[in-house]
Each structure stands twice: as C-alpha cells, then as structure tokens.
Tab-separated table of C-alpha atoms in Angstrom:
chain	number	residue	atom	x	y	z
I	528	UNK	CA	-21.830	-39.123	-14.030
I	529	UNK	CA	-20.216	-35.866	-12.848
I	530	UNK	CA	-18.262	-35.518	-9.622
I	531	UNK	CA	-18.816	-33.514	-7.224
I	532	UNK	CA	-15.266	-33.130	-6.081
I	533	UNK	CA	-12.490	-33.742	-8.562
I	534	UNK	CA	-10.056	-33.704	-7.007
I	535	UNK	CA	-9.673	-36.477	-4.929
I	536	UNK	CA	-9.186	-38.206	-8.443
I	537	UNK	CA	-5.995	-37.186	-8.214
I	538	UNK	CA	-5.192	-39.879	-5.360
I	539	UNK	CA	-5.814	-42.979	-7.991
I	540	UNK	CA	-2.410	-42.916	-7.769
I	541	UNK	CA	-2.457	-44.850	-5.228
I	542	UNK	CA	-4.007	-47.395	-6.902
I	543	UNK	CA	-0.234	-48.137	-7.859
I	544	UNK	CA	0.320	-48.835	-4.115
I	545	UNK	CA	-0.607	-52.451	-4.361
I	546	UNK	CA	1.626	-53.141	-7.607
I	547	UNK	CA	5.169	-52.205	-6.016
I	548	UNK	CA	4.842	-54.124	-2.819
I	549	UNK	CA	3.850	-57.419	-4.675
I	550	UNK	CA	7.039	-56.635	-7.573
I	551	UNK	CA	8.937	-55.613	-3.819
I	552	UNK	CA	7.831	-58.765	-2.182
I	553	UNK	CA	9.242	-61.575	-5.426
I	554	UNK	CA	11.834	-62.756	-5.384
I	555	UNK	CA	13.908	-65.233	-7.056
I	556	UNK	CA	13.600	-69.108	-7.225
I	557	UNK	CA	16.393	-70.996	-4.824
I	558	UNK	CA	17.725	-73.942	-6.622
I	559	UNK	CA	18.023	-76.589	-4.177
I	560	UNK	CA	20.131	-79.780	-5.362
I	561	UNK	CA	18.471	-83.296	-3.816
I	562	UNK	CA	17.620	-87.489	-5.129
I	563	UNK	CA	15.069	-88.460	-7.728
I	564	UNK	CA	12.629	-85.058	-7.939
I	565	UNK	CA	10.794	-86.842	-10.425
I	566	UNK	CA	7.667	-87.668	-8.361
I	567	UNK	CA	6.795	-84.116	-7.136
I	568	UNK	CA	7.477	-81.599	-9.781
I	569	UNK	CA	4.400	-81.962	-10.815
I	570	UNK	CA	2.596	-81.329	-6.733
I	571	UNK	CA	4.639	-78.115	-6.465
I	572	UNK	CA	3.726	-76.842	-10.296
I	573	UNK	CA	0.674	-77.213	-9.125
I	574	UNK	CA	0.503	-75.544	-5.995
I	575	UNK	CA	2.606	-72.724	-7.406
I	576	UNK	CA	0.299	-72.141	-9.798
I	577	UNK	CA	-2.146	-71.705	-7.855
I	578	UNK	CA	-0.521	-69.980	-5.149
I	579	UNK	CA	0.301	-67.197	-8.583
I	580	UNK	CA	-3.280	-67.307	-9.037
I	581	UNK	CA	-4.611	-65.972	-5.693
I	582	UNK	CA	-1.520	-63.623	-5.641
I	583	UNK	CA	-2.757	-62.040	-7.759
I	584	UNK	CA	-6.346	-61.815	-7.243
I	585	UNK	CA	-5.744	-60.593	-3.443
I	586	UNK	CA	-3.551	-57.472	-6.095
I	587	UNK	CA	-6.695	-57.803	-8.255
I	588	UNK	CA	-9.419	-56.095	-4.745
I	589	UNK	CA	-6.122	-54.176	-3.031
I	590	UNK	CA	-6.866	-51.612	-5.869
I	591	UNK	CA	-9.741	-51.664	-6.495
I	592	UNK	CA	-10.514	-51.552	-3.262
I	593	UNK	CA	-8.013	-48.141	-3.207
I	594	UNK	CA	-9.511	-46.988	-6.549
I	595	UNK	CA	-13.281	-47.693	-5.509
I	596	UNK	CA	-12.501	-45.227	-1.292
I	597	UNK	CA	-10.890	-42.307	-4.803
I	598	UNK	CA	-13.791	-42.347	-5.727
I	599	UNK	CA	-16.274	-42.407	-3.000
I	600	UNK	CA	-14.347	-39.345	-1.911
I	601	UNK	CA	-14.701	-37.739	-5.032
I	602	UNK	CA	-18.593	-38.340	-4.657
I	603	UNK	CA	-20.078	-39.323	-7.912
I	604	UNK	CA	-23.421	-37.921	-9.199
I	605	UNK	CA	-25.790	-39.013	-11.805
I	606	UNK	CA	-26.709	-35.358	-14.444
I	607	UNK	CA	-29.417	-34.818	-15.586
I	608	UNK	CA	-30.326	-34.925	-18.215
I	609	UNK	CA	-32.502	-32.420	-19.070
I	610	UNK	CA	-32.970	-32.685	-23.042
I	611	UNK	CA	-35.136	-35.403	-22.384
I	612	UNK	CA	-37.999	-32.822	-20.367
I	613	UNK	CA	-39.766	-29.778	-22.826
I	614	UNK	CA	-38.070	-27.105	-23.144
I	615	UNK	CA	-39.716	-25.388	-21.638
I	616	UNK	CA	-39.272	-27.018	-17.716
I	617	UNK	CA	-35.696	-26.865	-18.027
I	618	UNK	CA	-35.854	-24.553	-14.601
I	619	UNK	CA	-33.093	-24.456	-12.635
I	620	UNK	CA	-33.598	-21.330	-8.947
I	621	UNK	CA	-30.432	-20.546	-7.442
I	622	UNK	CA	-30.677	-19.055	-4.158
I	623	UNK	CA	-28.276	-17.638	-1.960
I	624	UNK	CA	-28.230	-18.610	2.207
I	625	UNK	CA	-25.002	-16.589	2.432
I	626	UNK	CA	-24.428	-15.616	5.671
I	627	UNK	CA	-25.307	-11.320	4.149
I	628	UNK	CA	-28.649	-12.828	3.445
I	629	UNK	CA	-30.176	-12.658	7.046
I	630	UNK	CA	-30.295	-8.864	7.246
I	631	UNK	CA	-33.330	-7.275	7.352
I	632	UNK	CA	-34.933	-5.623	3.911
I	633	UNK	CA	-37.831	-3.863	3.160
I	634	UNK	CA	-39.576	-6.272	3.624
I	635	UNK	CA	-38.606	-8.622	6.707
I	636	UNK	CA	-35.125	-10.494	7.434
I	637	UNK	CA	-33.215	-11.238	3.034
I	638	UNK	CA	-33.018	-15.383	3.353
I	639	UNK	CA	-37.177	-14.979	3.822
I	640	UNK	CA	-38.020	-11.708	1.009
I	641	UNK	CA	-35.673	-14.892	-1.609
I	642	UNK	CA	-37.651	-17.462	-0.405
I	643	UNK	CA	-40.549	-16.480	-1.107
I	644	UNK	CA	-39.834	-14.854	-4.809
I	645	UNK	CA	-38.150	-18.316	-5.021
I	646	UNK	CA	-42.053	-19.681	-3.920
I	647	UNK	CA	-43.700	-16.809	-7.634
I	648	UNK	CA	-41.164	-19.088	-9.709
I	649	UNK	CA	-42.736	-22.347	-8.980
I	650	UNK	CA	-46.229	-21.470	-8.819
I	651	UNK	CA	-45.690	-19.438	-12.186
I	652	UNK	CA	-44.681	-23.177	-13.422
I	653	UNK	CA	-46.331	-25.510	-14.658
I	654	UNK	CA	-47.947	-28.866	-12.780
I	655	UNK	CA	-45.660	-30.887	-14.856
I	656	UNK	CA	-42.410	-28.806	-14.889
I	657	UNK	CA	-39.375	-29.622	-12.893
I	658	UNK	CA	-36.696	-27.784	-10.660
I	659	UNK	CA	-34.165	-27.947	-9.648
I	660	UNK	CA	-33.536	-25.714	-6.520
I	661	UNK	CA	-29.029	-25.187	-5.848
I	662	UNK	CA	-27.625	-23.095	-2.525
I	663	UNK	CA	-23.578	-22.289	-1.248
I	664	UNK	CA	-24.867	-25.834	0.290
I	665	UNK	CA	-23.763	-26.957	-3.070
I	666	UNK	CA	-25.937	-31.154	-1.535
I	667	UNK	CA	-26.148	-33.479	-4.126
I	668	UNK	CA	-29.828	-33.602	-3.067
I	669	UNK	CA	-29.704	-30.322	-4.813
I	670	UNK	CA	-28.636	-31.807	-7.647
I	671	UNK	CA	-31.750	-33.247	-8.947
I	672	UNK	CA	-34.507	-31.704	-11.392
I	673	UNK	CA	-38.192	-32.325	-8.887
I	674	UNK	CA	-41.723	-31.462	-9.609
I	675	UNK	CA	-43.459	-28.516	-7.556
I	676	UNK	CA	-44.571	-29.341	-5.134
I	677	UNK	CA	-40.430	-31.109	-4.336
I	678	UNK	CA	-38.864	-27.772	-5.550
I	679	UNK	CA	-41.660	-25.677	-2.833
I	680	UNK	CA	-40.189	-28.411	-0.380
I	681	UNK	CA	-36.663	-27.957	-0.229
I	682	UNK	CA	-37.244	-23.707	-0.022
I	683	UNK	CA	-39.434	-24.227	2.686
I	684	UNK	CA	-36.334	-25.820	4.394
I	685	UNK	CA	-33.240	-23.807	2.881
I	686	UNK	CA	-31.265	-21.706	6.037
I	687	UNK	CA	-28.556	-19.722	6.854
I	688	UNK	CA	-25.616	-21.091	6.639
I	689	UNK	CA	-21.359	-20.197	6.335
I	690	UNK	CA	-20.564	-21.086	2.137
I	691	UNK	CA	-20.094	-18.283	0.471
I	692	UNK	CA	-19.937	-19.327	-3.620
I	693	UNK	CA	-19.071	-16.734	-6.258
I	694	UNK	CA	-21.054	-16.149	-9.190
I	695	UNK	CA	-18.491	-17.587	-11.388
I	696	UNK	CA	-18.724	-21.115	-8.496
I	697	UNK	CA	-22.554	-21.542	-8.960
I	698	UNK	CA	-22.621	-20.505	-12.680
I	699	UNK	CA	-20.287	-23.710	-13.688
I	700	UNK	CA	-21.806	-25.743	-10.837
I	701	UNK	CA	-25.451	-25.092	-13.025
I	702	UNK	CA	-23.653	-26.289	-16.399
I	703	UNK	CA	-22.231	-29.442	-14.184
I	704	UNK	CA	-25.985	-30.469	-13.167
I	705	UNK	CA	-27.430	-29.523	-16.683
I	706	UNK	CA	-26.929	-31.299	-20.060
I	707	UNK	CA	-26.308	-28.521	-22.739
I	708	UNK	CA	-28.893	-28.723	-25.293
I	709	UNK	CA	-28.575	-26.538	-27.696
I	710	UNK	CA	-32.293	-26.490	-29.235
I	711	UNK	CA	-33.313	-26.476	-25.639
I	712	UNK	CA	-34.411	-23.030	-23.330
I	713	UNK	CA	-32.897	-23.145	-19.875
I	714	UNK	CA	-34.264	-20.318	-17.667
I	715	UNK	CA	-32.359	-19.791	-14.581
I	716	UNK	CA	-32.817	-17.161	-11.933
I	717	UNK	CA	-30.326	-16.149	-9.089
I	718	UNK	CA	-31.776	-15.070	-6.470
I	719	UNK	CA	-29.194	-12.786	-4.685
I	720	UNK	CA	-28.224	-9.257	-2.652
I	721	UNK	CA	-25.186	-9.813	-5.150
I	722	UNK	CA	-22.665	-8.711	-2.907
I	723	UNK	CA	-19.145	-6.959	-4.998
I	724	UNK	CA	-16.834	-10.215	-3.376
I	725	UNK	CA	-18.777	-12.449	-4.647
I	726	UNK	CA	-20.856	-10.731	-7.927
I	727	UNK	CA	-17.733	-11.654	-10.704
I	728	UNK	CA	-20.010	-11.203	-13.771
I	729	UNK	CA	-16.772	-10.431	-15.539
I	730	UNK	CA	-15.726	-14.653	-14.929
I	731	UNK	CA	-18.943	-15.010	-15.989
I	732	UNK	CA	-20.299	-16.735	-19.702
I	733	UNK	CA	-22.983	-17.527	-19.629
I	734	UNK	CA	-24.517	-20.277	-22.491
I	735	UNK	CA	-26.610	-19.065	-25.766
I	736	UNK	CA	-28.957	-21.050	-24.707
I	737	UNK	CA	-30.160	-19.518	-21.190
I	738	UNK	CA	-32.252	-17.588	-20.300
I	739	UNK	CA	-30.847	-15.668	-17.068
I	740	UNK	CA	-32.686	-13.314	-14.547
I	741	UNK	CA	-31.992	-11.924	-11.205
I	742	UNK	CA	-33.338	-10.932	-8.720
I	743	UNK	CA	-31.876	-8.637	-6.093
I	744	UNK	CA	-32.063	-7.992	-2.172
I	745	UNK	CA	-31.309	-5.519	-0.483
I	746	UNK	CA	-31.506	-4.466	3.365
I	747	UNK	CA	-32.837	-1.651	4.568
I	748	UNK	CA	-29.132	-0.070	5.068
I	749	UNK	CA	-25.423	-1.012	4.793
I	750	UNK	CA	-24.703	-0.915	8.613
I	751	UNK	CA	-23.918	-3.559	10.529
I	752	UNK	CA	-21.883	-3.919	14.496
I	753	UNK	CA	-19.544	-6.053	15.077
I	754	UNK	CA	-17.526	-7.686	18.204
I	755	UNK	CA	-13.735	-7.225	16.278
I	756	UNK	CA	-11.869	-8.231	19.285
I	757	UNK	CA	-11.409	-8.763	22.317
I	758	UNK	CA	-7.708	-8.586	25.023
I	759	UNK	CA	-6.257	-8.845	28.309
I	760	UNK	CA	-4.228	-6.713	29.825
I	761	UNK	CA	-2.083	-8.535	31.331
I	762	UNK	CA	-1.036	-12.031	30.430
I	763	UNK	CA	-1.548	-14.401	32.889
I	764	UNK	CA	-3.953	-15.607	35.142
I	765	UNK	CA	-4.028	-15.794	38.682
I	766	UNK	CA	-7.024	-17.856	41.184
I	767	UNK	CA	-8.446	-15.762	43.346
I	768	UNK	CA	-6.659	-12.654	40.810
I	769	UNK	CA	-8.144	-9.593	39.106
I	770	UNK	CA	-8.446	-9.359	35.606
I	771	UNK	CA	-9.058	-6.311	33.107
I	772	UNK	CA	-10.692	-7.524	29.621
I	773	UNK	CA	-10.938	-5.091	26.384
I	774	UNK	CA	-13.259	-5.389	24.153
I	775	UNK	CA	-13.423	-3.959	20.552
I	776	UNK	CA	-16.322	-3.234	18.750
I	777	UNK	CA	-16.453	-1.791	14.719
I	778	UNK	CA	-19.343	0.145	13.040
I	779	UNK	CA	-19.590	-0.441	9.721
I	780	UNK	CA	-22.035	1.795	9.359
I	781	UNK	CA	-22.454	5.260	8.156
I	782	UNK	CA	-25.090	6.493	11.558
I	783	UNK	CA	-23.743	7.074	15.009
I	784	UNK	CA	-24.567	3.447	17.955
I	785	UNK	CA	-26.164	4.679	20.783
I	786	UNK	CA	-27.394	2.297	24.031
I	787	UNK	CA	-25.151	-0.257	21.870
I	788	UNK	CA	-25.893	-3.766	24.819
I	789	UNK	CA	-22.210	-5.387	25.523
I	790	UNK	CA	-22.412	-8.436	27.788
I	791	UNK	CA	-19.461	-10.400	29.434
I	792	UNK	CA	-20.978	-14.265	29.348
I	793	UNK	CA	-17.987	-16.348	31.641
I	794	UNK	CA	-18.350	-20.119	32.639
I	795	UNK	CA	-22.474	-19.822	31.375
I	796	UNK	CA	-23.375	-16.841	33.614
I	797	UNK	CA	-23.693	-12.974	32.676
I	798	UNK	CA	-20.423	-11.668	34.401
I	799	UNK	CA	-21.618	-8.205	33.148
I	800	UNK	CA	-22.980	-5.559	31.016
I	801	UNK	CA	-22.585	-1.566	29.110
I	802	UNK	CA	-24.051	0.674	26.978
I	803	UNK	CA	-21.858	1.519	24.148
I	804	UNK	CA	-20.947	4.295	21.348
I	805	UNK	CA	-19.776	3.906	18.566
I	806	UNK	CA	-19.483	7.176	16.271
I	807	UNK	CA	-19.339	6.444	11.811
I	808	UNK	CA	-17.490	3.723	10.634
I	809	UNK	CA	-15.186	3.538	13.262
I	810	UNK	CA	-13.928	1.495	16.326
I	811	UNK	CA	-15.279	1.956	19.916
I	812	UNK	CA	-13.201	-0.208	23.235
I	813	UNK	CA	-15.008	-1.189	26.518
I	814	UNK	CA	-13.673	-2.956	29.202
I	815	UNK	CA	-14.967	-5.352	31.883
I	816	UNK	CA	-13.238	-5.940	35.338
I	817	UNK	CA	-13.811	-9.615	37.249
I	818	UNK	CA	-12.211	-11.999	39.319
I	819	UNK	CA	-11.078	-15.072	38.193
I	820	UNK	CA	-13.006	-17.849	40.551
I	821	UNK	CA	-12.282	-20.840	38.853
I	822	UNK	CA	-8.959	-22.612	38.504
I	823	UNK	CA	-7.574	-23.989	34.698
I	824	UNK	CA	-9.630	-23.787	31.291
I	825	UNK	CA	-12.484	-20.851	31.570
I	826	UNK	CA	-14.515	-20.591	28.696
I	827	UNK	CA	-16.498	-17.244	27.912
I	828	UNK	CA	-17.647	-14.624	24.991
I	829	UNK	CA	-18.521	-11.019	24.916
I	830	UNK	CA	-21.713	-10.307	22.646
I	831	UNK	CA	-24.049	-7.540	21.295
I	832	UNK	CA	-27.190	-6.917	19.713
I	833	UNK	CA	-27.558	-5.931	16.460
I	834	UNK	CA	-30.349	-7.073	14.657
I	835	UNK	CA	-29.269	-6.328	11.286
I	836	UNK	CA	-26.247	-8.755	10.352
I	837	UNK	CA	-26.276	-11.391	13.355
I	838	UNK	CA	-23.170	-13.057	12.731
I	839	UNK	CA	-20.749	-11.783	13.862
I	840	UNK	CA	-22.020	-10.096	17.186
I	841	UNK	CA	-20.274	-13.124	19.314
I	842	UNK	CA	-16.623	-13.916	19.903
I	843	UNK	CA	-15.583	-16.950	21.854
I	844	UNK	CA	-12.842	-17.374	23.505
I	845	UNK	CA	-10.809	-19.529	26.199
I	846	UNK	CA	-8.487	-17.968	28.933
I	847	UNK	CA	-6.429	-20.640	31.657
I	848	UNK	CA	-6.200	-19.654	34.696
I	849	UNK	CA	-3.995	-21.118	37.204
I	850	UNK	CA	-3.544	-22.085	41.327
I	851	UNK	CA	0.213	-20.945	40.874
I	852	UNK	CA	3.267	-20.815	38.779
I	853	UNK	CA	6.576	-22.908	39.632
I	854	UNK	CA	9.582	-20.951	39.052
I	855	UNK	CA	13.360	-22.536	39.154
I	856	UNK	CA	15.671	-20.726	39.529
I	857	UNK	CA	19.078	-22.197	38.696
I	858	UNK	CA	21.788	-20.078	40.137
I	859	UNK	CA	25.341	-20.299	42.719
I	860	UNK	CA	23.801	-17.252	44.874
I	861	UNK	CA	20.554	-15.678	43.324
I	862	UNK	CA	19.861	-11.878	43.791
I	863	UNK	CA	17.542	-10.249	46.494
I	864	UNK	CA	16.229	-8.509	43.496
I	865	UNK	CA	15.398	-11.925	42.240
I	866	UNK	CA	14.023	-13.114	45.429
I	867	UNK	CA	11.677	-10.437	46.474
I	868	UNK	CA	10.323	-10.200	43.087
I	869	UNK	CA	8.980	-14.216	43.164
I	870	UNK	CA	7.752	-13.449	46.757
I	871	UNK	CA	4.433	-12.913	45.333
I	872	UNK	CA	2.323	-15.635	46.337
I	873	UNK	CA	1.967	-15.615	42.555
I	874	UNK	CA	4.615	-17.652	42.053
I	875	UNK	CA	6.140	-20.687	44.277
I	876	UNK	CA	10.127	-21.451	43.947
I	877	UNK	CA	12.661	-22.776	44.723
I	878	UNK	CA	17.141	-22.021	44.555
I	879	UNK	CA	18.459	-24.655	42.335
I	880	UNK	CA	22.178	-24.215	42.028
I	881	UNK	CA	24.571	-25.307	38.779
I	882	UNK	CA	26.423	-27.733	40.139
I	883	UNK	CA	23.477	-29.479	41.643
I	884	UNK	CA	20.912	-28.916	38.853
I	885	UNK	CA	19.078	-32.581	37.007
I	886	UNK	CA	16.363	-32.757	34.829
I	887	UNK	CA	14.125	-34.256	37.403
I	888	UNK	CA	13.996	-30.388	38.627
I	889	UNK	CA	12.868	-29.044	34.987
I	890	UNK	CA	9.490	-30.639	36.196
C-alpha cells in the first residue's frame, strides 16, 4: 500500500479534535442532598453507564470519520507486487506528455512519435508480458500493470498535458509502483525530449536491477514564438471611447520570422489582424485600436499562428468598460481647474462642502 498524496497524512492529528472537545465538555458531578434515594440510586447508575457508553461510541465514530477523510485525500493505492511475475515481464514505459512534446519533430509531432515508440516496445514483448504505462499525469489507473492490448489502448489515448515532471520525480514514482525484487530485472523505457529544466539526472539513483533505456525525441528546430504580454496605453476604458492595445510577441529562435499573423478577438468576434516581423531572439510590439461598444466586462484574447509549439499562441484577458466615472469633490470652493477637468463627459462630478459631508456621499 502506498499513497499518491502522502503529505495529507500530517492532518491525522485532526483526529484529536473530538477528544479535546469531549474533555472540555466533561463537567464535575454536583452533589444534591435529597432524602432517601435508596430506590433511585440503581436507576441513576444504570443510566449514567449507558450514557457514557454512547458518548464513547460517538467519540470513536467522529475520530474514525476524520481519519477516513484524511486517508481518502491521501489517495491510497495498492502497489504492484512484480515479484510474483516472471522476471522478464517487468516492463515500465514512461511517455513524457508535457507541453514541449507538442512540438513538431522530423517524423511529425513529438507526442505522436513517442506514442509510436511505445507501441513498438509493447509489440516487441511476448503476449504474456504485463506493462505499466506512466505519464506526467500520475493518474491512479497508471499505477497498475496491464496486458499488451490494454497497454496499447492506454498509450493511444495519451494527450499533451499541462503537468510537468522531472526525471527524479518519475523515477521516484516508479519505485513506489513496483516492489523491489533484487533477483529480477525491471525494464524501464523513458521516452521524452529531455528538456534541460526537467532532466535532473544528477539527483537520480537507479536501482541495480533496473535496465534503463532513454529514447529521446527531438523537434526539427528549437524555434518558438509566443505572445509575451498585452497592455493598454490608457488606464481607463469608457463606453464609446477609443482604446489602444499593445501586444508584445517574442521570438525564441535563431531565424527571422516574417508575415506572422496576429489577431485580436473581442467578445468572440475578430476585431483586427496584422502581419508581424520579428528578428531572432527578440520581441516585437504591435498595436490595435478599437472602439468600446459594450459596457461592463469585456472578454478578449490575442492569437498567433505558430505550428511548432501551440500552447503559448493565445493570451486571454478581460477589461471593464464604464459609462461614466462618479467623482466626489470635497472642497469649500473648488478651483476652476478641477471643474474644467471633471466637466469631461467621462466624469459625473459633484461638489460637497466638508462641513456638510455624510457617509452617503461616498457611495
């Protein structure tokens, strides 16, 4: 037995809360003088015993409920006892499905190439072999061994995920999945693009009975274009007013990018597009100007077409458009400059003397 989230086990101390509440509710018995209680004493002892028994049972049930809840959040799973299997049948296939695997390689998208390699590994073994297929998602269904046909079905449904795992985390998880059997060989296949940020091999210790195979998949080039940031040139947005949006595009590659299509979508409609050129390892700004035709919250996003790495091709944002801004001027006699400033149609101003001001004015 192992746990997917062992950190939750620290919350087992919460089981002491019902005990503390029980102790706080204990009250010292109070003696009341009463004439001749000889016939009532037996009834009182019996009722007190049954009442205490009920309290202890309720206390135990409360503690068990908290413990069960904590264990449920810790997500217990059963380890695979591969020592019961023939030694040559212990096969683990790790397929890296992070965002970087969505880039295009020599033979297509890297995640598809990785799945193809995983298929070939399964087909290379006998029909009685059982496989563990692991991805960055660390789902409970992946912590079991399957037949070759079921393993192929699992591999076929692998998709790119936002989860990122280092090699040390993957190796640690594999150690938890399979029971160490020193007399057996464990065959572990690791299919990944082995990014520098996640390939922490210096922190990994492989057991002596593991046979490790590293199968790298590489993109055609390391070029990537992303939407770096967006911002407005003015601090407010008025209904019917003109807004200017600045978009910053970043080129991470070594080649100049020409005719990159950049689009602005506002409330599910295309509001503008333009072609952008970006020099190698640099950023390029582009601007969009549009009129605000909707008050309240507006949903928008900017989009580029970069087929190599797609997860950073869009940036979503929202902004609030107001019909007017209420301004309260607290002054005995406001200057003409303030009156002229807030006479603009964007503002609705009101002058209040400090002597006569009330909390209602601040609304």
